[in-house]
Amino acid sequence: MAAAREKGKAAKRAESKLSFVPGSIVRILMENFLTYTICEVRPGPNLNVVVGANGTGKSSIVCAICLGLAGKPSFLGRADKIGLFVKQGCMKGTVEIELFKSPNNIIITREIHVLNNTSVWFLNGKPATLKTVEEQIADFNIQVDNLCQFLPQDKVGEFTKLSKIELLEATEKSIGSPEMYQFHCELKNFREKERELESLCREKTASLEKMKQRVERYKQDVERYHECKRHVDLIEMLERKRPWVEYENVREQHEEVKQCRNQVKKELKSLREMQAPWTRKIQEAQENLNNLDMKTRDNTAEIRSIFQKCKEKQDALEMKDKQIEEINQAFRMKKDEETNRQKKIHQTQNIIEEWQNELNTMAVCENLQPQIDAVNTELKKLQEEKANIDNDVSDLRAEKNNQEREEKRIIDRLGQLNNIMHMKEENLKMRFRDTHSALMWLRNNKDKFKKQTCEPMMLEVRDHQKLRVNAVCAPAESCAENLPSRPIEELHRYGFYSYLRELFDAPSPVMNYLCNQYRVHDVPVGTQKTRDMIERIIQETNLKHIYTAEERYIIKVSSYTKQTISSNTCLREAQYLTSSVDTEEIGHLENQRQDISNTLKSLDARLTALFERQKLLDHKDNKLRQEKKALLERGNRRRQLESKIGVKYDSLRQLEQDAIDLEKEFQLANVKIKEINKQKAELVTELMHLIKRIIPLKVAKADLACQMTRVTAEKNRLQSEYKAGTVQLRATQQRFHELDNRKQLLYEKCKELMKQAQHICRLGPDQDFPEEFKVAFQTLPNTLEEIDAFLNEEKTRASCFTGLSASVVEEYNKQTQEIQQLTEYLEEKKNELYNYKQNISQVKEKWLNLLKVMIEQINGKFSKFFSSMQCVGEVDLHTENEEEYEKYGIRIRVKFHSSSELHELTPYHHSGGEKTVSTMLYLMALQELNRCPFRVVDEINQGMDPMNERRVFEMVVETACKKRTSQYFLITPKLLQNLTYNDKMTVLFVYNGPFMLGTYEWNIKRFKKRQRRLSSMTES
């Protein structure tokens, strides 16, 4: 019997395994995930109804499915960080999902680490990358981000907000064949490319037409340009020939002048042979004249040398005279010095005699010492008093400096505090302009309030400004001093270090309000230790609000189940209270500043009194010093006279010792003068000898001058006789020079004209004349007059063609080439556009065929479901333009009342229950058509009335329990009584609480054995 039962169970498991579609969820394991420490769920292959009270962890299973299959936290709408899905107090959580696949299932494991919000992936127990996992999931067509397949609790409302376009794409991905969505994407891409090509073809066609019109305008200008070019080329050839003709004319003139020059050269040679004897005589006379001139220059040079020596001797004589004068001057100075010495001796003797008489008449010096001692004593007292005053002044100045420094420090600190207040006001002004305006009004109108007002908290301050500002009233009773429910010392073991009230300061009314409204005096603040043991704290302390460094916890007790429910939120960074101002410190600083100001005034008064006393003492000191000086002078006058008389006697003795012997000085001066006169006599003798040498040289110079006069006269006579015979020679010579110069000019002109002609024809110096130029020149005139006339005629014709340039031809050729290129490019794009149209036509036909079949199937199911509920529902394909493939969409139209018309399902026209029923029935319509392995719907029945909920549930059971349908998860907190169930459906009851057995302690065999024992006991 037992063997048969085991065999039946094995057969049932095999049948169940065969009924799973590939990609269905076989097992879900959660460890340290949200509310679960460890939990394993084994769903059935068809409909799985997950039932449990709110907060037990139903949606945690949905979160595990989404995150375990590579879904993003943001899709669930719960949190944006993956680490927040780990159970509170744990550093790591795990989600493991087993997907059905023949012959071996796929096991996907995701480890979530709180520390850095990262995940580690495993595939069948081996480490894998997220990309590998996503590829494996995509092979099963699992789309956790598709609301038609996966509808979590927080996303139910978003399904009805899907646009028709988004609903079509989600449906295609969910139940359509893989080719259908691919065809749709291709059509949208083809249509976008088609638009671009059509726009491009239109633009290029318009550009091509404009370019052709522009080329037609250029064509006439090009013909005129070519005609003008012919005239210009002829002008250029005439201008090339003209310098050659001009060169040939000048060359012929050069040959004629050259022949005349040679003839005159022969005549000049004959005349020069006739004049040769006269020329030799003139040359001999010139040579004699040159010799005489050389001798004259030598004679003049020697005379100049002797004159120089005579001048030197004369200068030496003058120097000797100056030396004699200097000796006489020195003797006169000695004589004057002796006279002055005698005068000084006489004056000194007179002064000594006067001082001696004054000393003899002076009385015996009286005793002045007692008076001087009395003055010294008085001065000493004055000095001591002045020193005391100076010390007092120094002390007062030091104290004043200290007070001024302290005052400056207080002013700086007040400036800092006021600056912080200004920054806060600016921040308030930027963020809440009305509140700032109300604050300014309050400061100007505080006298209008009966009681104290605190900035910036006010209640609807309404003035003519019409500002709306939120504010509060402080409670009448004082709450700021309320004691917490327990001392903070009792909470130290949980990591709490203070209550929230102790961490900030505020005016008394503000603190009263915060304590009364938010009970900040009873909200503890903890550390990381508090966060690590938060579950224990919630169980043991019964605290309602808890703060840590990063999070805020709120603990509530359910009114129905008495179960403790906690929630936590991350603390945002500080925005408005990042800088605070201590008003008590400002008041204390202002009081200190006033005290310092009073102290400084007192110090200034004391310093002024000391300075007045110091002036009085200085005046008295000066008076005593003058008196002491007069006494000292009276006692020292006799000693001064005796000392002065002694000094004068010393000076007198020195003057008597410095006497000069004038007789001796006179003799020494005479000896020096005699020696100098002797030297002068020698210089005079040498000067006479030089004068005697210069006389014969002067005579010789006069003789040479006479000879030069005779030779010059002879030369002049010969030249006058030669001149008569050279008139014809000069005339011939001048004519020869003229012809030679003209020949040279014509030669240079020929060279210049040759260069010009070669340059105009672009020929090198050694390059032969081109044959083409010879042929062209033969058809042109040969004289300059004819060439100039022809040239003027052609220039006149060419000048008629104005406004033309080579750029016209270049632009014409460029435009012609561009037209050809653009024509080819346009033809290529038209062919490409034609190919795209063909592709669109082919893909459109395939896509629309598949799409229409799919929508007809959905509409059939959807209409059937609505008909069973005595309502009307339709699903059709909606588009405004058949060519706008990106605007195709699925339109759902429903009618819940017989009196109304069919209306499109929108989040604004229908009620919440109607939207929920429509969504559920649409998803059921997709169920049998669905090619995805499973579908999840979380608490979608909450907005339905009991009748609709029962009908919908029966439809879900009927649809999801058919053979070979995909797996279905229906999450709900409650079910109606007496619902219809199916043997193929699986009901999963979620119980969660402090008294639950562990996952692996649940023994079904033991429970069944106990049930049989109890049943037998009942029967007996």
Short mmCIF file of C-alpha atoms in Angstrom, two decimals, residues 193-391:
data_model
loop_
_atom_site.label_atom_id
_atom_site.label_comp_id
_atom_site.label_asym_id
_atom_site.label_seq_id
_atom_site.Cartn_x
_atom_site.Cartn_y
_atom_site.Cartn_z
CA LYS A 193 15.42 56.41 -43.23
CA GLU A 194 12.71 56.81 -45.89
CA ARG A 195 11.80 60.24 -44.49
CA GLU A 196 15.45 61.24 -44.49
CA LEU A 197 15.89 60.04 -48.09
CA GLU A 198 12.69 61.77 -49.27
CA SER A 199 13.78 65.01 -47.61
CA LEU A 200 17.26 64.59 -49.07
CA CYS A 201 15.90 63.90 -52.58
CA ARG A 202 13.62 66.95 -52.38
CA GLU A 203 16.50 69.16 -51.24
CA LYS A 204 18.90 67.77 -53.86
CA THR A 205 16.30 68.06 -56.66
CA ALA A 206 15.67 71.70 -55.75
CA SER A 207 19.41 72.32 -55.58
CA LEU A 208 19.90 70.62 -58.98
CA GLU A 209 17.22 72.80 -60.58
CA LYS A 210 18.77 75.95 -59.15
CA MET A 211 22.22 74.87 -60.35
CA LYS A 212 20.90 74.26 -63.90
CA GLN A 213 19.29 77.70 -63.96
CA ARG A 214 22.53 79.21 -62.74
CA VAL A 215 24.54 77.39 -65.46
CA GLU A 216 22.18 78.69 -68.16
CA ARG A 217 22.86 82.21 -66.97
CA TYR A 218 26.61 81.53 -67.06
CA LYS A 219 26.54 80.08 -70.62
CA GLN A 220 26.11 83.41 -72.47
CA ASP A 221 28.83 85.01 -70.31
CA VAL A 222 31.19 82.15 -71.18
CA GLU A 223 30.65 82.66 -74.96
CA ARG A 224 31.31 86.41 -74.59
CA TYR A 225 34.39 85.56 -72.52
CA HIS A 226 35.82 83.33 -75.28
CA GLU A 227 35.25 86.06 -77.89
CA CYS A 228 36.96 88.56 -75.60
CA LYS A 229 39.77 86.04 -75.08
CA ARG A 230 40.46 85.96 -78.87
CA HIS A 231 40.89 89.74 -78.93
CA VAL A 232 43.06 89.63 -75.82
CA ASP A 233 45.27 86.91 -77.36
CA LEU A 234 45.74 89.03 -80.53
CA ILE A 235 46.58 92.07 -78.35
CA GLU A 236 49.08 89.96 -76.48
CA MET A 237 50.74 88.78 -79.72
CA LEU A 238 50.90 92.40 -81.04
CA GLU A 239 52.44 93.52 -77.74
CA ARG A 240 55.00 90.70 -78.09
CA LYS A 241 55.97 91.68 -81.66
CA ARG A 242 56.14 95.43 -80.97
CA PRO A 243 59.36 95.32 -78.84
CA TRP A 244 61.06 93.13 -81.49
CA VAL A 245 60.24 95.68 -84.22
CA GLU A 246 61.43 98.50 -81.95
CA TYR A 247 64.63 96.53 -81.22
CA GLU A 248 65.33 96.03 -84.93
CA ASN A 249 64.97 99.80 -85.61
CA VAL A 250 67.40 100.73 -82.82
CA ARG A 251 69.87 98.03 -83.93
CA GLU A 252 69.99 99.54 -87.46
CA GLN A 253 70.64 103.01 -85.96
CA HIS A 254 73.46 101.50 -83.86
CA GLU A 255 75.20 100.08 -86.96
CA GLU A 256 75.06 103.47 -88.74
CA VAL A 257 76.56 105.36 -85.75
CA LYS A 258 79.22 102.69 -85.35
CA GLN A 259 80.46 103.21 -88.95
CA CYS A 260 80.60 107.03 -88.52
CA ARG A 261 82.53 106.64 -85.22
CA ASN A 262 85.20 104.45 -86.88
CA GLN A 263 85.71 107.04 -89.65
CA VAL A 264 86.19 109.91 -87.14
CA LYS A 265 88.60 107.71 -85.14
CA LYS A 266 90.95 107.45 -88.17
CA GLU A 267 90.92 111.24 -88.64
CA LEU A 268 91.72 111.78 -84.93
CA LYS A 269 94.74 109.46 -85.15
CA SER A 270 96.22 111.44 -88.10
CA LEU A 271 95.86 114.79 -86.30
CA ARG A 272 97.51 113.43 -83.10
CA GLU A 273 100.60 112.35 -85.12
CA MET A 274 100.97 115.90 -86.42
CA GLN A 275 100.85 117.44 -82.88
CA ALA A 276 103.41 115.03 -81.30
CA PRO A 277 106.64 117.39 -81.31
CA TRP A 278 104.83 120.22 -79.55
CA THR A 279 103.54 117.79 -77.02
CA ARG A 280 107.06 116.53 -76.12
CA LYS A 281 108.35 120.09 -75.49
CA ILE A 282 105.39 120.90 -73.24
CA GLN A 283 106.00 117.69 -71.30
CA GLU A 284 109.74 118.61 -70.77
CA ALA A 285 108.73 122.04 -69.45
CA GLN A 286 106.25 120.42 -67.13
CA GLU A 287 108.94 118.06 -65.79
CA ASN A 288 111.29 121.01 -65.02
CA LEU A 289 108.44 122.79 -63.31
CA ASN A 290 107.77 119.70 -61.19
CA ASN A 291 111.45 119.43 -60.08
CA LEU A 292 111.53 123.08 -59.03
CA ASP A 293 108.31 122.63 -57.09
CA MET A 294 109.82 119.63 -55.24
CA LYS A 295 112.90 121.65 -54.20
CA THR A 296 110.69 124.54 -53.04
CA ARG A 297 108.65 122.20 -50.80
CA ASP A 298 111.85 120.76 -49.21
CA ASN A 299 113.19 124.26 -48.53
CA THR A 300 109.88 125.33 -46.98
CA ALA A 301 109.86 122.27 -44.72
CA GLU A 302 113.35 122.98 -43.35
CA ILE A 303 112.49 126.66 -42.68
CA ARG A 304 109.33 125.53 -40.83
CA SER A 305 111.42 123.16 -38.65
CA ILE A 306 113.87 125.92 -37.62
CA PHE A 307 110.98 128.28 -36.84
CA GLN A 308 109.54 125.58 -34.54
CA LYS A 309 112.82 125.29 -32.62
CA CYS A 310 113.01 129.12 -32.24
CA LYS A 311 109.51 129.09 -30.76
CA GLU A 312 110.51 126.42 -28.24
CA LYS A 313 113.49 128.55 -27.09
CA GLN A 314 111.25 131.60 -26.70
CA ASP A 315 108.79 129.56 -24.61
CA ALA A 316 111.68 128.41 -22.37
CA LEU A 317 112.79 132.05 -21.83
CA GLU A 318 109.23 132.99 -20.81
CA MET A 319 109.18 130.08 -18.35
CA LYS A 320 112.42 131.32 -16.71
CA ASP A 321 110.90 134.79 -16.31
CA LYS A 322 107.90 133.20 -14.53
CA GLN A 323 110.21 131.29 -12.15
CA ILE A 324 111.97 134.56 -11.16
CA GLU A 325 108.58 136.16 -10.51
CA GLU A 326 107.52 133.20 -8.31
CA ILE A 327 110.71 133.53 -6.18
CA ASN A 328 110.04 137.23 -5.64
CA GLN A 329 106.37 136.47 -4.75
CA ALA A 330 107.44 133.86 -2.16
CA PHE A 331 109.81 136.35 -0.49
CA ARG A 332 107.01 138.94 -0.31
CA MET A 333 104.70 136.37 1.34
CA LYS A 334 107.37 135.60 4.00
CA LYS A 335 107.68 139.30 4.71
CA ASP A 336 103.87 139.68 5.08
CA GLU A 337 103.73 136.61 7.35
CA GLU A 338 106.34 138.10 9.72
CA THR A 339 104.39 141.36 9.88
CA ASN A 340 101.18 139.48 10.80
CA ARG A 341 103.03 137.52 13.52
CA GLN A 342 104.14 140.71 15.16
CA LYS A 343 100.52 142.01 15.10
CA LYS A 344 99.18 138.79 16.74
CA ILE A 345 101.82 138.95 19.51
CA HIS A 346 100.75 142.52 20.32
CA GLN A 347 97.01 141.55 20.34
CA THR A 348 97.62 138.53 22.59
CA GLN A 349 99.57 140.62 25.06
CA ASN A 350 96.68 143.13 25.22
CA ILE A 351 94.07 140.35 25.89
CA ILE A 352 96.20 138.82 28.64
CA GLU A 353 96.55 142.21 30.28
CA GLU A 354 92.72 142.80 30.18
CA TRP A 355 91.90 139.35 31.68
CA GLN A 356 94.56 139.81 34.34
CA ASN A 357 93.04 143.16 35.35
CA GLU A 358 89.54 141.51 35.54
CA LEU A 359 90.96 138.67 37.64
CA ASN A 360 92.69 141.10 40.02
CA THR A 361 89.47 143.10 40.53
CA MET A 362 87.26 139.94 41.09
CA ALA A 363 86.20 139.35 44.76
CA VAL A 364 86.71 136.13 46.67
CA CYS A 365 84.20 133.49 45.44
CA GLU A 366 81.21 133.09 47.78
CA ASN A 367 80.01 129.64 48.88
CA LEU A 368 77.19 128.59 46.38
CA GLN A 369 77.20 124.86 47.14
CA PRO A 370 74.20 124.83 49.59
CA GLN A 371 72.03 126.52 46.95
CA ILE A 372 73.17 124.04 44.25
CA ASP A 373 72.48 121.07 46.59
CA ALA A 374 68.96 122.37 47.28
CA VAL A 375 68.26 122.67 43.53
CA ASN A 376 69.65 119.13 42.92
CA THR A 377 67.36 117.71 45.62
CA GLU A 378 64.32 119.38 44.08
CA LEU A 379 65.32 118.06 40.62
CA LYS A 380 65.68 114.52 41.97
CA LYS A 381 62.17 114.63 43.42
CA LEU A 382 60.81 115.89 40.09
CA GLN A 383 62.60 113.04 38.22
CA GLU A 384 61.11 110.42 40.52
CA GLU A 385 57.61 111.82 40.11
CA LYS A 386 58.07 111.98 36.32
CA ALA A 387 59.27 108.34 36.28
CA ASN A 388 56.19 107.28 38.25
CA ILE A 389 53.95 109.13 35.80
CA ASP A 390 55.76 107.50 32.84
CA ASN A 391 55.21 104.06 34.37
#
